[in-house]
Tab-separated table of C-alpha atoms in Angstrom:
chain	number	residue	atom	x	y	z
A	26	MET	CA	0.000	0.000	0.000
A	27	ALA	CA	1.665	3.267	-1.095
A	28	ALA	CA	1.748	5.749	1.770
A	29	GLY	CA	0.483	9.228	0.952
A	30	ALA	CA	1.776	12.487	2.360
A	31	GLY	CA	2.452	12.077	6.090
A	32	GLY	CA	2.103	8.271	5.988
A	33	ARG	CA	-1.649	8.160	5.220
A	34	SER	CA	-3.027	5.497	2.956
A	35	ALA	CA	-4.896	6.498	-0.180
A	36	ALA	CA	-8.147	5.194	1.304
A	37	GLU	CA	-7.764	7.473	4.323
A	38	ALA	CA	-6.882	10.416	2.108
A	39	TYR	CA	-10.033	9.829	0.078
A	40	ARG	CA	-12.327	9.974	3.148
A	41	PRO	CA	-15.523	8.279	1.891
A	42	ASN	CA	-18.734	9.547	3.478
A	43	ARG	CA	-22.503	9.415	3.078
A	44	TYR	CA	-22.374	10.905	-0.402
A	45	VAL	CA	-19.521	9.000	-2.047
A	46	SER	CA	-18.205	5.521	-1.414
A	47	LEU	CA	-14.635	4.323	-1.529
A	48	PRO	CA	-13.450	3.211	-4.970
A	49	ALA	CA	-12.802	-0.507	-5.147
A	50	GLU	CA	-9.194	0.082	-6.140
A	51	LEU	CA	-8.446	1.845	-2.848
A	52	ASP	CA	-10.367	-0.582	-0.646
A	53	PRO	CA	-7.997	-3.021	1.106
A	54	ALA	CA	-10.812	-5.556	1.399
A	55	ALA	CA	-10.807	-5.919	-2.390
A	56	TYR	CA	-7.272	-7.357	-2.285
A	57	ASP	CA	-8.001	-9.696	0.584
A	58	ALA	CA	-7.899	-13.323	-0.597
A	59	SER	CA	-8.072	-15.067	2.757
A	60	PRO	CA	-9.952	-18.378	3.092
A	61	GLU	CA	-12.588	-16.767	5.341
A	62	LYS	CA	-13.433	-14.221	2.708
A	63	ARG	CA	-13.536	-16.869	0.015
A	64	ARG	CA	-15.862	-19.033	2.089
A	65	ALA	CA	-18.113	-16.034	2.730
A	66	GLU	CA	-18.179	-15.244	-0.980
A	67	ALA	CA	-18.946	-18.887	-1.752
A	68	GLU	CA	-21.883	-18.864	0.658
A	69	ARG	CA	-23.227	-15.662	-0.841
A	70	LEU	CA	-22.856	-17.134	-4.288
A	71	ALA	CA	-24.750	-20.232	-3.195
A	72	ILE	CA	-27.659	-18.141	-1.913
A	73	ARG	CA	-27.644	-16.050	-5.064
A	74	SER	CA	-27.620	-19.130	-7.292
A	75	GLN	CA	-30.550	-20.656	-5.430
A	76	LEU	CA	-32.565	-17.489	-5.909
A	77	LYS	CA	-31.565	-17.305	-9.572
A	78	ARG	CA	-32.661	-20.887	-10.057
A	79	GLN	CA	-36.040	-20.263	-8.451
A	80	TYR	CA	-36.572	-17.213	-10.603
A	81	GLN	CA	-35.520	-18.956	-13.809
A	82	LEU	CA	-37.823	-21.878	-13.073
A	83	GLN	CA	-40.725	-19.510	-12.753
A	84	LEU	CA	-39.660	-17.476	-15.775
A	85	ASN	CA	-39.330	-20.452	-18.125
A	86	ASP	CA	-42.437	-22.178	-16.861
A	87	PRO	CA	-44.850	-22.543	-19.810
A	88	HIS	CA	-47.712	-21.701	-17.431
A	89	ARG	CA	-45.932	-18.913	-15.700
A	90	PRO	CA	-48.100	-16.359	-13.920
A	91	ALA	CA	-48.530	-12.971	-15.529
A	92	VAL	CA	-46.507	-11.273	-12.786
A	93	ILE	CA	-43.776	-13.172	-10.963
A	94	GLU	CA	-44.050	-11.888	-7.394
A	95	ASP	CA	-40.799	-10.825	-5.838
A	96	PRO	CA	-40.931	-11.577	-2.088
A	97	ALA	CA	-38.108	-9.097	-1.488
A	98	LEU	CA	-40.232	-6.343	-3.018
A	99	ILE	CA	-43.285	-7.372	-0.994
A	100	ARG	CA	-41.244	-7.405	2.205
A	101	TRP	CA	-39.718	-4.021	1.384
A	102	ALA	CA	-43.111	-2.434	0.776
A	103	TYR	CA	-44.587	-4.065	3.893
A	104	ALA	CA	-41.656	-2.972	6.062
A	105	ARG	CA	-41.885	0.621	4.893
A	106	THR	CA	-45.663	0.967	5.231
A	107	GLN	CA	-47.331	-1.516	7.552
A	108	ASN	CA	-44.455	-2.547	9.794
A	109	VAL	CA	-43.598	0.951	11.003
A	110	TYR	CA	-46.483	1.446	13.437
A	111	PRO	CA	-46.143	-1.938	15.240
A	112	THR	CA	-42.402	-1.495	15.676
A	113	PHE	CA	-42.502	2.188	16.628
A	114	ARG	CA	-41.752	2.987	20.249
A	115	PRO	CA	-41.930	6.434	21.866
A	116	THR	CA	-38.414	7.153	23.116
A	117	PRO	CA	-36.846	10.493	24.045
A	118	LYS	CA	-35.255	10.662	20.591
A	119	THR	CA	-38.414	9.871	18.614
A	120	SER	CA	-40.508	12.183	20.787
A	121	PHE	CA	-38.043	14.990	20.277
A	122	LEU	CA	-37.906	14.475	16.521
A	123	GLY	CA	-41.694	14.245	16.337
A	124	ALA	CA	-42.049	17.500	18.225
A	125	VAL	CA	-39.463	19.295	16.112
A	126	PHE	CA	-40.611	18.128	12.687
A	127	ALA	CA	-44.338	17.653	13.190
A	128	ILE	CA	-45.516	20.138	15.816
A	129	GLY	CA	-42.766	22.721	15.406
A	130	PRO	CA	-43.616	23.892	11.875
A	131	ILE	CA	-47.321	24.202	12.743
A	132	LEU	CA	-46.633	26.381	15.762
A	133	PHE	CA	-44.043	28.342	13.810
A	134	TRP	CA	-46.374	29.158	10.922
A	135	ILE	CA	-49.229	29.966	13.322
A	136	SER	CA	-47.044	32.532	15.043
A	137	VAL	CA	-45.732	33.940	11.742
A	138	PHE	CA	-49.205	34.427	10.254
A	139	LYS	CA	-50.589	35.815	13.493
A	140	ALA	CA	-47.742	38.324	13.816
A	141	ASP	CA	-48.160	39.381	10.204
A	142	ARG	CA	-51.896	39.843	10.571
A	143	ASP	CA	-51.486	41.781	13.821
A	144	ARG	CA	-48.962	44.079	12.174
A	145	LYS	CA	-51.330	44.731	9.279
A	146	GLU	CA	-54.245	45.298	11.687
A	147	LYS	CA	-52.181	47.812	13.643
A	148	LEU	CA	-51.269	49.681	10.466
A	149	ILE	CA	-54.881	49.743	9.315
A	150	LYS	CA	-56.035	51.045	12.702
A	151	GLU	CA	-53.439	53.790	12.570
A	152	GLY	CA	-54.424	54.573	8.992
A	153	LYS	CA	-50.953	53.935	7.595
A	154	TYR	CA	-51.763	50.796	5.586
A	155	LYS	CA	-51.487	51.298	1.817
A	156	ARG	CA	-53.974	48.985	0.161
A	157	PRO	CA	-52.467	47.082	-2.744
A	158	LEU	CA	-54.269	47.334	-6.068
A	159	SER	CA	-56.582	44.336	-6.490
A	160	LEU	CA	-58.727	43.563	-9.482
A	161	PHE	CA	-61.167	41.450	-7.432
B	19	MET	CA	-99.444	0.522	4.506
B	20	MET	CA	-98.132	0.913	8.040
B	21	ALA	CA	-97.263	-2.790	8.163
B	22	ALA	CA	-95.296	-2.545	4.895
B	23	ALA	CA	-93.401	0.508	6.156
B	24	GLY	CA	-92.661	-1.319	9.420
B	25	ALA	CA	-91.370	-4.373	7.495
B	26	ARG	CA	-89.096	-2.172	5.341
B	27	ARG	CA	-87.649	-0.512	8.423
B	28	VAL	CA	-86.889	-3.915	9.966
B	29	LEU	CA	-85.137	-5.049	6.760
B	30	TRP	CA	-83.014	-1.920	6.690
B	31	GLN	CA	-81.967	-2.329	10.296
B	32	ARG	CA	-81.132	-5.976	9.708
B	33	ALA	CA	-78.949	-5.073	6.690
B	34	ALA	CA	-77.125	-2.395	8.715
B	35	ALA	CA	-76.484	-4.855	11.537
B	36	GLN	CA	-75.038	-7.408	9.102
B	37	LEU	CA	-72.766	-4.774	7.600
B	38	ARG	CA	-71.454	-3.801	11.026
B	39	ALA	CA	-70.923	-7.447	11.977
B	40	GLY	CA	-69.110	-8.107	8.668
B	41	VAL	CA	-66.655	-5.298	9.242
B	42	ALA	CA	-65.969	-6.416	12.802
B	43	ALA	CA	-65.603	-10.067	11.759
B	44	ALA	CA	-62.229	-9.465	10.006
B	45	PRO	CA	-59.447	-9.030	12.607
B	46	ARG	CA	-57.253	-5.956	12.531
B	47	GLY	CA	-54.234	-6.216	10.281
B	48	ALA	CA	-55.794	-8.959	8.203
B	49	ARG	CA	-54.273	-9.261	4.764
B	50	ALA	CA	-55.525	-10.936	1.647
B	51	ALA	CA	-54.722	-14.626	1.268
B	52	SER	CA	-52.567	-13.877	-1.770
B	53	ASP	CA	-49.840	-12.246	0.333
B	54	LEU	CA	-46.864	-14.059	1.840
B	55	PRO	CA	-47.325	-15.942	5.128
B	56	LYS	CA	-46.599	-14.036	8.299
B	57	GLU	CA	-43.268	-15.833	8.869
B	58	LEU	CA	-41.887	-14.409	5.632
B	59	MET	CA	-42.996	-10.832	6.306
B	60	PRO	CA	-40.910	-8.280	8.237
B	61	GLY	CA	-41.482	-8.335	11.964
B	62	PRO	CA	-40.207	-6.796	15.187
B	63	TYR	CA	-36.565	-6.377	16.113
B	64	PRO	CA	-34.881	-9.759	16.701
B	65	ARG	CA	-33.772	-10.184	20.290
B	66	THR	CA	-32.409	-13.729	20.533
B	67	PRO	CA	-29.788	-15.327	18.251
B	68	GLU	CA	-32.432	-17.764	17.001
B	69	GLU	CA	-34.642	-14.877	15.929
B	70	ARG	CA	-31.627	-13.332	14.217
B	71	ALA	CA	-30.886	-16.519	12.321
B	72	ALA	CA	-34.521	-16.866	11.325
B	73	ALA	CA	-34.628	-13.256	10.151
B	74	ALA	CA	-31.423	-13.702	8.124
B	75	LYS	CA	-32.910	-16.762	6.453
B	76	LYS	CA	-36.136	-14.913	5.796
B	77	TYR	CA	-34.313	-12.107	4.030
B	78	ASN	CA	-32.094	-14.522	2.022
B	79	MET	CA	-28.909	-13.351	3.736
B	80	ARG	CA	-26.050	-15.008	5.573
B	81	VAL	CA	-26.334	-14.836	9.347
B	82	GLU	CA	-22.965	-13.037	9.479
B	83	ASP	CA	-24.095	-10.476	6.900
B	84	TYR	CA	-27.446	-9.795	8.577
B	85	GLU	CA	-27.414	-6.642	10.670
B	86	PRO	CA	-30.754	-5.064	11.662
B	87	TYR	CA	-31.148	-1.357	12.231
B	88	PRO	CA	-30.526	-0.363	15.869
B	89	ASP	CA	-33.593	-0.785	18.053
B	90	ASP	CA	-34.314	2.907	18.594
B	91	GLY	CA	-38.057	2.664	18.156
B	92	PHE	CA	-37.924	4.327	14.752
B	93	GLY	CA	-40.082	1.678	13.099
B	94	TYR	CA	-37.437	-0.326	11.206
B	95	GLY	CA	-38.240	-3.610	12.933
B	96	ASP	CA	-35.996	-6.453	11.800
B	97	TYR	CA	-35.296	-5.051	8.339
B	98	PRO	CA	-31.611	-5.527	7.437
B	99	LYS	CA	-29.268	-2.595	7.334
B	100	LEU	CA	-27.575	-2.826	3.950
B	101	PRO	CA	-24.646	-0.628	2.868
B	102	ASN	CA	-25.770	2.789	1.635
B	103	ARG	CA	-24.735	2.270	-1.955
B	104	SER	CA	-26.768	3.580	-4.842
B	105	LEU	CA	-27.671	1.480	-7.883
B	106	HIS	CA	-25.169	3.442	-9.951
B	107	GLU	CA	-22.405	1.430	-8.299
B	108	ARG	CA	-23.778	-1.954	-9.335
B	109	ASP	CA	-22.263	-3.691	-12.309
B	110	PRO	CA	-24.034	-2.481	-15.456
B	111	TRP	CA	-22.800	-5.447	-17.513
B	112	TYR	CA	-24.008	-8.253	-15.250
B	113	GLN	CA	-27.290	-9.888	-16.303
B	114	TRP	CA	-29.566	-8.807	-13.487
B	115	ASP	CA	-33.050	-10.290	-13.295
B	116	GLN	CA	-34.360	-6.728	-13.426
B	117	GLN	CA	-31.850	-4.924	-15.579
B	118	ASP	CA	-33.183	-1.398	-15.123
B	119	MET	CA	-33.324	-1.688	-11.332
B	120	ARG	CA	-30.067	-3.716	-11.232
B	121	HIS	CA	-31.779	-6.033	-8.796
B	122	ASN	CA	-32.032	-9.823	-8.591
B	123	TRP	CA	-35.192	-11.713	-7.652
B	124	GLY	CA	-35.305	-12.266	-3.899
B	125	GLU	CA	-32.316	-10.078	-3.125
B	126	PRO	CA	-32.988	-7.899	-0.040
B	127	MET	CA	-33.700	-4.337	-1.089
B	128	HIS	CA	-32.233	-1.359	0.693
B	129	TRP	CA	-34.633	0.544	2.930
B	130	ASP	CA	-34.056	3.620	0.739
B	131	PHE	CA	-34.158	1.654	-2.502
B	132	ASP	CA	-36.363	4.228	-4.208
B	133	MET	CA	-33.872	6.955	-3.347
B	134	TYR	CA	-30.881	5.050	-4.722
B	135	ILE	CA	-32.304	4.266	-8.164
B	136	ARG	CA	-30.394	5.428	-11.176
B	137	ASN	CA	-32.555	8.501	-11.689
B	138	ARG	CA	-31.840	9.803	-8.221
B	139	VAL	CA	-29.083	9.775	-5.611
B	140	ASP	CA	-25.700	8.612	-6.881
B	141	THR	CA	-23.072	7.518	-4.367
B	142	SER	CA	-20.530	6.182	-6.863
B	143	PRO	CA	-16.915	7.170	-6.153
B	144	THR	CA	-15.750	10.450	-7.673
B	145	PRO	CA	-12.346	11.078	-9.280
B	146	VAL	CA	-11.699	13.890	-6.813
B	147	PRO	CA	-12.383	13.274	-3.102
B	148	TRP	CA	-15.634	14.780	-1.909
B	149	HIS	CA	-14.055	16.978	0.739
B	150	THR	CA	-11.773	18.511	-1.893
B	151	MET	CA	-14.733	19.285	-4.142
B	152	ARG	CA	-16.626	20.811	-1.240
B	153	LYS	CA	-13.639	22.936	-0.253
B	154	HIS	CA	-13.135	24.272	-3.788
B	155	PHE	CA	-16.819	24.996	-4.214
B	156	LEU	CA	-17.095	26.837	-0.888
B	157	ILE	CA	-13.975	28.902	-1.625
B	158	PHE	CA	-15.420	29.940	-4.978
B	159	LEU	CA	-18.867	30.669	-3.551
B	160	THR	CA	-17.624	32.746	-0.612
B	161	THR	CA	-15.223	34.705	-2.829
B	162	MET	CA	-17.975	35.552	-5.293
B	163	LEU	CA	-20.446	36.487	-2.535
B	164	ILE	CA	-17.888	38.686	-0.781
B	165	MET	CA	-17.036	40.434	-4.027
B	166	PHE	CA	-20.728	41.012	-4.811
B	167	GLY	CA	-21.260	42.365	-1.297
B	168	VAL	CA	-18.291	44.685	-1.566
B	169	GLY	CA	-19.564	45.843	-4.963
B	170	GLU	CA	-22.921	46.705	-3.392
B	171	MET	CA	-21.292	48.683	-0.613
B	172	TYR	CA	-18.809	50.535	-2.840
B	173	PRO	CA	-20.303	50.723	-6.320
B	174	SER	CA	-17.932	51.864	-9.039
B	175	TYR	CA	-19.041	53.070	-12.467
B	176	ARG	CA	-18.057	55.711	-14.989
B	177	PRO	CA	-19.121	59.252	-14.067
B	178	VAL	CA	-22.578	60.178	-15.414
B	179	GLY	CA	-24.467	63.422	-15.774
B	180	PRO	CA	-28.007	64.364	-16.853
B	181	LYS	CA	-28.801	63.770	-20.505
B	182	GLN	CA	-28.228	66.788	-22.755
B	183	TYR	CA	-30.585	67.601	-25.618
B	184	PRO	CA	-29.689	69.758	-28.662
B	185	PHE	CA	-31.608	72.670	-30.246
B	186	ASN	CA	-32.025	74.545	-26.999
B	187	ASP	CA	-33.346	71.556	-25.086
B	188	LEU	CA	-35.609	70.621	-28.030
B	189	TYR	CA	-37.514	73.883	-27.787
B	190	LEU	CA	-39.514	73.505	-31.005
B	191	GLU	CA	-40.140	69.783	-30.540
B	192	ARG	CA	-41.549	70.381	-27.104
B	193	GLY	CA	-44.185	72.704	-28.491
B	194	GLY	CA	-42.339	75.977	-28.226
B	195	ASP	CA	-43.635	78.978	-30.189
B	196	PRO	CA	-41.625	79.227	-33.477
B	197	ASN	CA	-42.099	82.987	-33.659
B	198	LYS	CA	-40.589	83.630	-30.263
B	199	GLU	CA	-36.891	83.531	-29.520
B	200	PRO	CA	-36.019	80.292	-27.721
B	201	PRO	CA	-34.161	80.631	-24.426
B	202	VAL	CA	-30.485	79.952	-24.973
B	203	VAL	CA	-29.266	76.759	-23.226
B	204	LYS	CA	-25.544	76.203	-22.733
B	205	HIS	CA	-24.363	72.769	-21.608
B	206	TYR	CA	-20.721	73.687	-21.323
B	207	GLU	CA	-18.513	76.108	-19.526
B	208	ILE	CA	-15.556	77.639	-21.168
């Protein structure tokens, strides 16, 4: 591994984050050929092949259904829609986030509109409000 | 007449009662029979190692690869936490089962799958590191904003004066009397 300026590896100099991932060429795990990694890859390949086989059987079936259901897609949709409420738990963090993002904007906009209306009412009462031209 | 009206009222009440009973007969959370069985659907956070193994098998993952989202009560349940990689990073030349989504049948989908599709967020590695790009962009942006601000505070332009018109400030064109002598206008000083 070539050391960069000050002894840092290229992967550390790249600093991957939420928006970009590390290129495969800089990732030390890509050059790892240990037996554990190979066994892990073999197991993943076995799972993948099983799934491929199941899909191909359904695809090449002469009486295949019109839509081949993907259980991964069904689980994904179920998890995102119907599984949120049963697994939700009020904790300090969720309560805080709920207050900030759900109740906060409502209270904020109530106060903004009220202050604006009060200011306009005060100007009208004092006679200083210039009515904008309106065609209606 | 009264008997017929009474009979009609009884029928209506009976129909309403059956409707109410029908709605209450189905338990809450009941799904159609065409869906997957409950063991194959996502569930609550796995607490014991056996639940973890069962969840990994359910999601077609290795037990070592399976990592659920932390149990913070956010509503993730036992859904696996996959690496936050967008679909741009997946091999475009491999024969996926769904080529446009770059997704294989049965492969666990990322929680934010619809965000990481190829029309949307792209997390593929960039030639220049992200922090370098951010630094260069912010330097450029702040320099331009500072210069615009300074230009607003101290505007600089060529000296201007009021517009000068010929023919005695356009005396005749402005409706001056042609018989009268126009007032002499001098725009210069010698």
